[in-house]
Every structure is written in C-alpha cells, then in structure tokens.
mmCIF file of C-alpha atoms in Angstrom:
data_model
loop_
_atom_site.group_PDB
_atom_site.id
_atom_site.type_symbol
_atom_site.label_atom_id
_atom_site.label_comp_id
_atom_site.label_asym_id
_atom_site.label_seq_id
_atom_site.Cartn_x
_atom_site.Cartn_y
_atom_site.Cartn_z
ATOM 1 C CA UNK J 206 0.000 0.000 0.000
ATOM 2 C CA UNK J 207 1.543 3.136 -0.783
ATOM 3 C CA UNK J 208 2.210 5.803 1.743
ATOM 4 C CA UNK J 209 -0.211 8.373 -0.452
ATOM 5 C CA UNK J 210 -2.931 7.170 -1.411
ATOM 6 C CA UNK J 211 -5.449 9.388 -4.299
ATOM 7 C CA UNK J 212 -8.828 9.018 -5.285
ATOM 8 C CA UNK J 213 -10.928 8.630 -7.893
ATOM 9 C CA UNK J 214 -8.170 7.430 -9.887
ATOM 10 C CA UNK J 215 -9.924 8.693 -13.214
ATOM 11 C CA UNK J 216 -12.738 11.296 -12.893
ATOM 12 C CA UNK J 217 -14.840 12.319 -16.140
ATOM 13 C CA UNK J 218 -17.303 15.414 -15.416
ATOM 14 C CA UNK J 219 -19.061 17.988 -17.709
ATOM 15 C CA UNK J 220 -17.862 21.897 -17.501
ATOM 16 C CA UNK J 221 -19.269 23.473 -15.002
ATOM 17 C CA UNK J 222 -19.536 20.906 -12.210
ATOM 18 C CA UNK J 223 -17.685 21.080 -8.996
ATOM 19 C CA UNK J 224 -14.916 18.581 -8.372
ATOM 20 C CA UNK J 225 -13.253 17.040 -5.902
ATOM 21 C CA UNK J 226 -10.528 14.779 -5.758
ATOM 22 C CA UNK J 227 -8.814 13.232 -2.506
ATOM 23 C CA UNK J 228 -5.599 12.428 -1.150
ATOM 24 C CA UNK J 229 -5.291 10.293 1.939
ATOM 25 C CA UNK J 230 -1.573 9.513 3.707
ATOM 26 C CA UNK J 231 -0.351 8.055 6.518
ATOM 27 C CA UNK J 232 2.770 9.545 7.378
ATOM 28 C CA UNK J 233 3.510 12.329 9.594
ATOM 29 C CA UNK J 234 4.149 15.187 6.990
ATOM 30 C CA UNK J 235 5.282 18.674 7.496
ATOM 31 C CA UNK J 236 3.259 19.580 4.791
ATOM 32 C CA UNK J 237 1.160 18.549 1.438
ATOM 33 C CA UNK J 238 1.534 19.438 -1.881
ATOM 34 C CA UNK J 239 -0.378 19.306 -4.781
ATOM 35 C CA UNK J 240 0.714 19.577 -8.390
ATOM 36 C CA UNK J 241 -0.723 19.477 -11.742
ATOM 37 C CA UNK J 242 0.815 18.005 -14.939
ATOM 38 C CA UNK J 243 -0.797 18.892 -18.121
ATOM 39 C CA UNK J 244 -1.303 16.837 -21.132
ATOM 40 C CA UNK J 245 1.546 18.023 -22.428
ATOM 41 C CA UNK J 246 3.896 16.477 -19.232
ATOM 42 C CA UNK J 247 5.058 19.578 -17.493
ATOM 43 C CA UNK J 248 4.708 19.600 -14.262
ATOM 44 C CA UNK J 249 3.255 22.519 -11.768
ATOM 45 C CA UNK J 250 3.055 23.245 -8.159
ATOM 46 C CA UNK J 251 -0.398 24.771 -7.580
ATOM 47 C CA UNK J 252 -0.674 24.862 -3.494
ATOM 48 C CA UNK J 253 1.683 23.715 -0.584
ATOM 49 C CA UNK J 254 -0.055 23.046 2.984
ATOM 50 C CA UNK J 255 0.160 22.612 6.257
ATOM 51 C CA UNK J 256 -3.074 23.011 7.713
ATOM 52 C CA UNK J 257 -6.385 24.516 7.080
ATOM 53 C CA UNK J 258 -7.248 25.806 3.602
ATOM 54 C CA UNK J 259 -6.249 28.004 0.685
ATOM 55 C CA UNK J 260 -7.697 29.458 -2.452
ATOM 56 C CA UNK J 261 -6.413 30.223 -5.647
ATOM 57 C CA UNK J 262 -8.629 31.441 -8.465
ATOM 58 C CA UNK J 263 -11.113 28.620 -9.297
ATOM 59 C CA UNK J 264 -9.076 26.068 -7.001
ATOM 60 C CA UNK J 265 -9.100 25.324 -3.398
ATOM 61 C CA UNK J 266 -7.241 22.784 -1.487
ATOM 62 C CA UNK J 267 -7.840 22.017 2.300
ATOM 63 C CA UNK J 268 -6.221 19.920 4.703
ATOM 64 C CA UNK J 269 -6.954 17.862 8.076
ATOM 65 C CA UNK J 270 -3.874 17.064 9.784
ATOM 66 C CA UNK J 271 -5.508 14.719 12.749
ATOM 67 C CA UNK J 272 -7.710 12.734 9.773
ATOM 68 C CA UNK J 273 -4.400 12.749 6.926
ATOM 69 C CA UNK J 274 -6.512 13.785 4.256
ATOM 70 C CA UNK J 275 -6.558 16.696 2.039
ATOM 71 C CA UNK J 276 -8.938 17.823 -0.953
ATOM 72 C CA UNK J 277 -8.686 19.712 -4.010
ATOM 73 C CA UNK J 278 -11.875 21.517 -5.085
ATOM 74 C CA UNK J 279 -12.579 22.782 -8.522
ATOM 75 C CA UNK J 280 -15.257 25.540 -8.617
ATOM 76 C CA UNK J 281 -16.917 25.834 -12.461
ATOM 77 C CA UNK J 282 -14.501 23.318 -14.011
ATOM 78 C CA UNK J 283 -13.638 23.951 -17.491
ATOM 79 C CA UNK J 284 -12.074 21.961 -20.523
ATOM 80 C CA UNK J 285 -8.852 23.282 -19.785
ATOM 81 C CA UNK J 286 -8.359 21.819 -16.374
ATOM 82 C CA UNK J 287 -8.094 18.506 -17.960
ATOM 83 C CA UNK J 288 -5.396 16.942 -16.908
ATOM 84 C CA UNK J 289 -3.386 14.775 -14.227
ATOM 85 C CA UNK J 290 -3.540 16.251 -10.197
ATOM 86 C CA UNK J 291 -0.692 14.642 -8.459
ATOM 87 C CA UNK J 292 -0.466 15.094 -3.919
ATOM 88 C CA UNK J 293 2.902 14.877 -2.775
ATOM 89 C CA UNK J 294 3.568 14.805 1.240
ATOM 90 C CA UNK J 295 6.964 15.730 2.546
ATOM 91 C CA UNK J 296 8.529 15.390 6.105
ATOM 92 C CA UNK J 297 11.416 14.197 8.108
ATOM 93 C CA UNK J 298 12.375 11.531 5.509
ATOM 94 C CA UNK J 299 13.557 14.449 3.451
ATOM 95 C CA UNK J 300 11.459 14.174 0.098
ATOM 96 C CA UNK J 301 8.778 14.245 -1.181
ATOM 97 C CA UNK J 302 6.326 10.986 -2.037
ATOM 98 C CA UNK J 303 3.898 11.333 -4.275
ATOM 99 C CA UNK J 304 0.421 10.075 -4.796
ATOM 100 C CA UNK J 305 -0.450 7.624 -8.167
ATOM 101 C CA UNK J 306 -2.177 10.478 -9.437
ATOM 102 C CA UNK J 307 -6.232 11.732 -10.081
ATOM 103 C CA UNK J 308 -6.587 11.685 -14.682
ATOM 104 C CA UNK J 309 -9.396 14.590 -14.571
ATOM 105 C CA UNK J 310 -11.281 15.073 -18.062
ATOM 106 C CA UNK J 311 -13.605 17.761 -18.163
ATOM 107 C CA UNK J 312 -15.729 17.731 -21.381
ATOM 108 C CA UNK J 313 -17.237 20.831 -22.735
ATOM 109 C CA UNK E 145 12.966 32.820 -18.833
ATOM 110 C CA UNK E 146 12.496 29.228 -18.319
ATOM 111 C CA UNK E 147 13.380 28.636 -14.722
ATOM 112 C CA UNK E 148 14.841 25.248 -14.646
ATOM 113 C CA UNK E 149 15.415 23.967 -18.260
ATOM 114 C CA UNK E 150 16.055 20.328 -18.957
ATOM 115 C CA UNK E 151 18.085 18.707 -22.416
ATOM 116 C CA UNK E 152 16.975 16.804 -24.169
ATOM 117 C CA UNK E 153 13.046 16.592 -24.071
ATOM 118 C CA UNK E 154 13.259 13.814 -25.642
ATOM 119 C CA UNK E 155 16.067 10.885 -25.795
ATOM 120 C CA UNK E 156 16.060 7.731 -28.144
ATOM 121 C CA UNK E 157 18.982 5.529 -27.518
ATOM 122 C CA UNK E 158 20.168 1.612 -27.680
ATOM 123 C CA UNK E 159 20.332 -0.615 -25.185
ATOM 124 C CA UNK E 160 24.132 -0.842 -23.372
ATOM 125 C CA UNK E 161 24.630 3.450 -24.274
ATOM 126 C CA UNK E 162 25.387 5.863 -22.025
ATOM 127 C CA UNK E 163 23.529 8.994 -21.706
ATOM 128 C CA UNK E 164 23.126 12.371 -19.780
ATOM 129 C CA UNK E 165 20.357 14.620 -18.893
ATOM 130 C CA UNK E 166 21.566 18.085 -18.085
ATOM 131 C CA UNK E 167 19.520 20.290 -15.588
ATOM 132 C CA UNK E 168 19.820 24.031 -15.017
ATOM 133 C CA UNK E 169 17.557 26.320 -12.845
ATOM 134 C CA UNK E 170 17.989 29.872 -12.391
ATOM 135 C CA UNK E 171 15.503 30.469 -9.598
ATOM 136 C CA UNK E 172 19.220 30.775 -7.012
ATOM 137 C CA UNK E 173 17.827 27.711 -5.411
ATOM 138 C CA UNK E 174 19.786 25.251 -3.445
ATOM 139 C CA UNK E 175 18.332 22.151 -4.024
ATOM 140 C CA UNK E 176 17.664 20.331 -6.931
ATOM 141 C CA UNK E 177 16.408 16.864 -7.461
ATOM 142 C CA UNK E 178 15.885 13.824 -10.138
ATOM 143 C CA UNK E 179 12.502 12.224 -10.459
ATOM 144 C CA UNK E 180 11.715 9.406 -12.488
ATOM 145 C CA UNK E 181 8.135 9.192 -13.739
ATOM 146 C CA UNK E 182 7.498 5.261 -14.961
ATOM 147 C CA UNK E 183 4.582 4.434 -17.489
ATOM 148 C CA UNK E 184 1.662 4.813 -14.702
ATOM 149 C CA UNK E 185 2.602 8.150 -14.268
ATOM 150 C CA UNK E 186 4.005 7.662 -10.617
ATOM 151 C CA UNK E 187 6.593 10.247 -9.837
ATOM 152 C CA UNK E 188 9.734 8.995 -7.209
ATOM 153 C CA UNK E 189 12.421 10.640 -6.390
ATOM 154 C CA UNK E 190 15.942 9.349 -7.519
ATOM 155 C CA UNK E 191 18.459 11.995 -6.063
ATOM 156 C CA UNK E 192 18.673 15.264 -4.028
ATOM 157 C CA UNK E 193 21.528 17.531 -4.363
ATOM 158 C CA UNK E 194 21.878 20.807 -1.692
ATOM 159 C CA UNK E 195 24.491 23.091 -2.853
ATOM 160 C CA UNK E 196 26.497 19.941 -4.476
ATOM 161 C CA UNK E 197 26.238 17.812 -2.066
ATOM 162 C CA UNK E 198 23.993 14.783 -1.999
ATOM 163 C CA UNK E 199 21.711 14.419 0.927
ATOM 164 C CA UNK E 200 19.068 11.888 -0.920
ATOM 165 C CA UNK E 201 20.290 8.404 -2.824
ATOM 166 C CA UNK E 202 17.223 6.138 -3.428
ATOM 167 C CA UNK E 203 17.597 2.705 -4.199
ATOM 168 C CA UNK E 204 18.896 3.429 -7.591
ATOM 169 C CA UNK E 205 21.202 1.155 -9.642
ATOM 170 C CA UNK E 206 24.991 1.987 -9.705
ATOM 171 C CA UNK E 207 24.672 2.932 -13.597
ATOM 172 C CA UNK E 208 23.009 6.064 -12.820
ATOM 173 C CA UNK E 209 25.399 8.755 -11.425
ATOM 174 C CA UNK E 210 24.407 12.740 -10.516
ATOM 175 C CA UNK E 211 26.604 14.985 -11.142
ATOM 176 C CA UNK E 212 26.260 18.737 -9.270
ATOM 177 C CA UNK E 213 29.162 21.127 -10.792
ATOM 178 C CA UNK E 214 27.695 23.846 -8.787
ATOM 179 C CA UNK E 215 23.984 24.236 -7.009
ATOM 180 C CA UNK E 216 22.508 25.433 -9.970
ATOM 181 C CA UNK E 217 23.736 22.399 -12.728
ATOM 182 C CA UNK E 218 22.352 19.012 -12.038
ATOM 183 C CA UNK E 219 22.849 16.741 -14.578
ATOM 184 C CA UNK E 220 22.182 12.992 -14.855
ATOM 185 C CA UNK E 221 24.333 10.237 -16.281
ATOM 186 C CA UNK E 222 23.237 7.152 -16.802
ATOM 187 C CA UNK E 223 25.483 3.737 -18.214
ATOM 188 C CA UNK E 224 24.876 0.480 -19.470
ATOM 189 C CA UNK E 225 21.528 1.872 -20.424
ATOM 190 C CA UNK E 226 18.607 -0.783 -20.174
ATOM 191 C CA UNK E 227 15.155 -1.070 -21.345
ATOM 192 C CA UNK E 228 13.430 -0.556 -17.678
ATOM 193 C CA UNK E 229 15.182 2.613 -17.821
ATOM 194 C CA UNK E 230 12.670 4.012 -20.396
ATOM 195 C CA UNK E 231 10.726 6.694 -18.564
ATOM 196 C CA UNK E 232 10.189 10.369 -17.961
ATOM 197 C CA UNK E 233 12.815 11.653 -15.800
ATOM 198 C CA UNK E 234 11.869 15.506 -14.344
ATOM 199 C CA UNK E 235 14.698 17.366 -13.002
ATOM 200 C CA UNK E 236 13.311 20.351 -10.050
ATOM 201 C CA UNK E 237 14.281 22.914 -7.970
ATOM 202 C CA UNK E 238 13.732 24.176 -4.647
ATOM 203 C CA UNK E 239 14.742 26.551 -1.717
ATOM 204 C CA UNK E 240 15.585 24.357 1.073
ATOM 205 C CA UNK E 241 18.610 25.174 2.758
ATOM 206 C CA UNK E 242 21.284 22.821 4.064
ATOM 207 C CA UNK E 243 20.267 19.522 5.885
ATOM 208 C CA UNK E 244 16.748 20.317 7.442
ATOM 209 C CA UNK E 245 14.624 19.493 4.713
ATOM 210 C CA UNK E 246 10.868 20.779 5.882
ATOM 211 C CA UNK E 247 9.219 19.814 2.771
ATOM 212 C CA UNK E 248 7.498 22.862 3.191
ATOM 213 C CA UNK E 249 9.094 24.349 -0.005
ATOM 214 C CA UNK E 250 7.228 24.634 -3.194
ATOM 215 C CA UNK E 251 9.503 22.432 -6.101
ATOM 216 C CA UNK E 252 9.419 23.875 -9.481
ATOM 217 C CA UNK E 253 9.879 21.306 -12.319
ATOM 218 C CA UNK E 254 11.803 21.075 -15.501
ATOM 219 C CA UNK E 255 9.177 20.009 -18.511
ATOM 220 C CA UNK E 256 10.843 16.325 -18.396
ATOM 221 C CA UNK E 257 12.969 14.254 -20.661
ATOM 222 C CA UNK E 258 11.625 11.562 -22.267
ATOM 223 C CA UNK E 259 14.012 8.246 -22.323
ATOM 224 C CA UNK E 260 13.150 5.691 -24.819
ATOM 225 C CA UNK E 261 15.914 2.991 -25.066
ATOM 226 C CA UNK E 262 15.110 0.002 -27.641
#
C-alpha cells in the first residue's frame, strides 16, 4: 500500500460541475503538496499546505492534519483543467512521495 | 525565462549506451532533485543535491550517477543503459537550505525528458 494514497483514480465530469478529488496519507508530513501536470507532461506546483485551507482562483485545497486527508476543489470546471492532479507529502524523511495520481477530463 | 530547463526533451537511444540529462535552474535555489516518472505516471524521487552535495540516494542502480558542478547544474548520467530505464525523468528545484529538509518548499519542475531505449 503506498504511503499516499489518491482518489478517484480517473474522474470524467461535464464543464461546469464542482470537483473534488482526494488524497489520503499516513505519514507524519510537514506539509502537502499538490501539483498538476498537463497533457503536455510539465509539471506545476499549484498549493503547498500545512493546515487549514487556501484558495487560488477557481481552485481550493484544504487539509486535516488529525484525519491525513486533504482535498482539491474545482469551482466551475472547465475543458482546460483537464489533466493529471498529483499530492505529494513531505517530512522528516527528506522528500517528497507522491500520490499515483487523479486523470481529470472535463468535457465541454 | 524558463526557470529550470532540462536537455533533451526527448532521448532515443540503444540498449548498453550511455547517456546524460543536463539540468539548469535559475531560480538561485539550493536544491535540486531527479525524479523518475514510470509508465503509470508515478513520480519517485531518484536523487537530491543541496548546494552539491547529496543528501538523498534512493535505491537506484549503480549505472546512474548525478553529477552537481555547482547548485545550480544538475545533470544525470546514466550507463549500461537498459530497457526498464525508459521513462520520464523531471529534473526540479527548490529553496531548502542545508540539511533540514521541511518539505514545506514549493519544487518547481523542468518540462521532463523523455528516455526511450530500444
């Protein structure tokens, strides 16, 4: 069992719906990250975390440290978010491990 | 101005070549680090370098040697290539300083270099 665990795995939704995907660990972690690679393989930090919850744009991601689990919301999802969301904790083993991943398709 | 740049994107070699990846940021970080991303998609990290030194060494084979010229050069060398190496290797950046890694930083990534080896 890995130490980060994601779900749904794959997630298919029409624009405009709310989305949630879910990232569940069970290490202690100094803090959470998650990233997003697009379909074209780069790869980009969109929050880091250490407790409670923070906003950017159309995305939010929140944490609970007693529970080890953290969310990423997408408010009014559009085509363009397609794409792969990737947690990553890090902590005293110095790196980060990641999650298998969350393949979001958002069709128009 | 890309902030870390990685060459090639993209790699096609033989089995039993050697290769390198080279990796460059110019964000004045001081730690930079090799992931290899397999066919799944799962990212795990392969090396961590903090201003040249190595503080993380994963269970990687012998044939695949960092090299750190200076804390803003990372580059990759890999021998004796094989065809389990064939993968996306991402080269990234961050501002930790010296030995207490918080994992609180934000990493920035390079846009990956795609091994193929036949």
């Amino acid at each position: 069992k890995n130490e980060v665990e994601q779900s749904p795995q794959n997630l298919t939704a029409q624009e405009g719906e709310f989305i949630t995907i879910n990232c569940s660990y069970s290490v202690g972690i100094s803090a959470l990250h998650w990233l997003q690679q697009h379909p074209g393989g780069g790869i980009v930090s969109l929050f880091m975390l250490s407790s409670g919850k923070k906003k950017h744009g159309r995305l939010i991601a929140t944490i609970n440290i007693q529970e080890k689990h953290s969310s990423l919301h997408i408010t009014a999802s559009h085509p363009r978010d397609s794409a792969v969301y990737i947690c990553a904790v890090g902590g005293r083993a110095q790196k980060l491990v990641f999650g298998q991943g969350t393949r979001l398709t958002i069709n128009p | 101005d890309t902030a870390v740049s990685q060459t090639p994107k993209y790699l096609v070699t033989q089995m039993g070549n050697d290769k390198s990846i080279k990796c460059e940021q110019n964000l004045g970080h001081d730690t930079m680090y090799w992931y290899k991303q397999d066919s799944k998609k799962f990212l795990k990290i392969m090396f961590s370098y903090n201003n040249k030194e190595l503080i993380i060494n994963e269970t990687v084979p012998n044939r695949f040697s960092p090299k750190s010229p200076d804390k803003a050069h990372l580059n990759l060398h890999i021998n004796s290539l094989e065809l389990g190496d064939s993968a996306v290797y991402f080269c990234a950046s961050s501002q930790e300083l010296g030995q207490g890694y918080s994992g609180r930083d934000i990493q920035y990534f390079g846009a990956g270099t795609r091994l193929s080896v036949l």
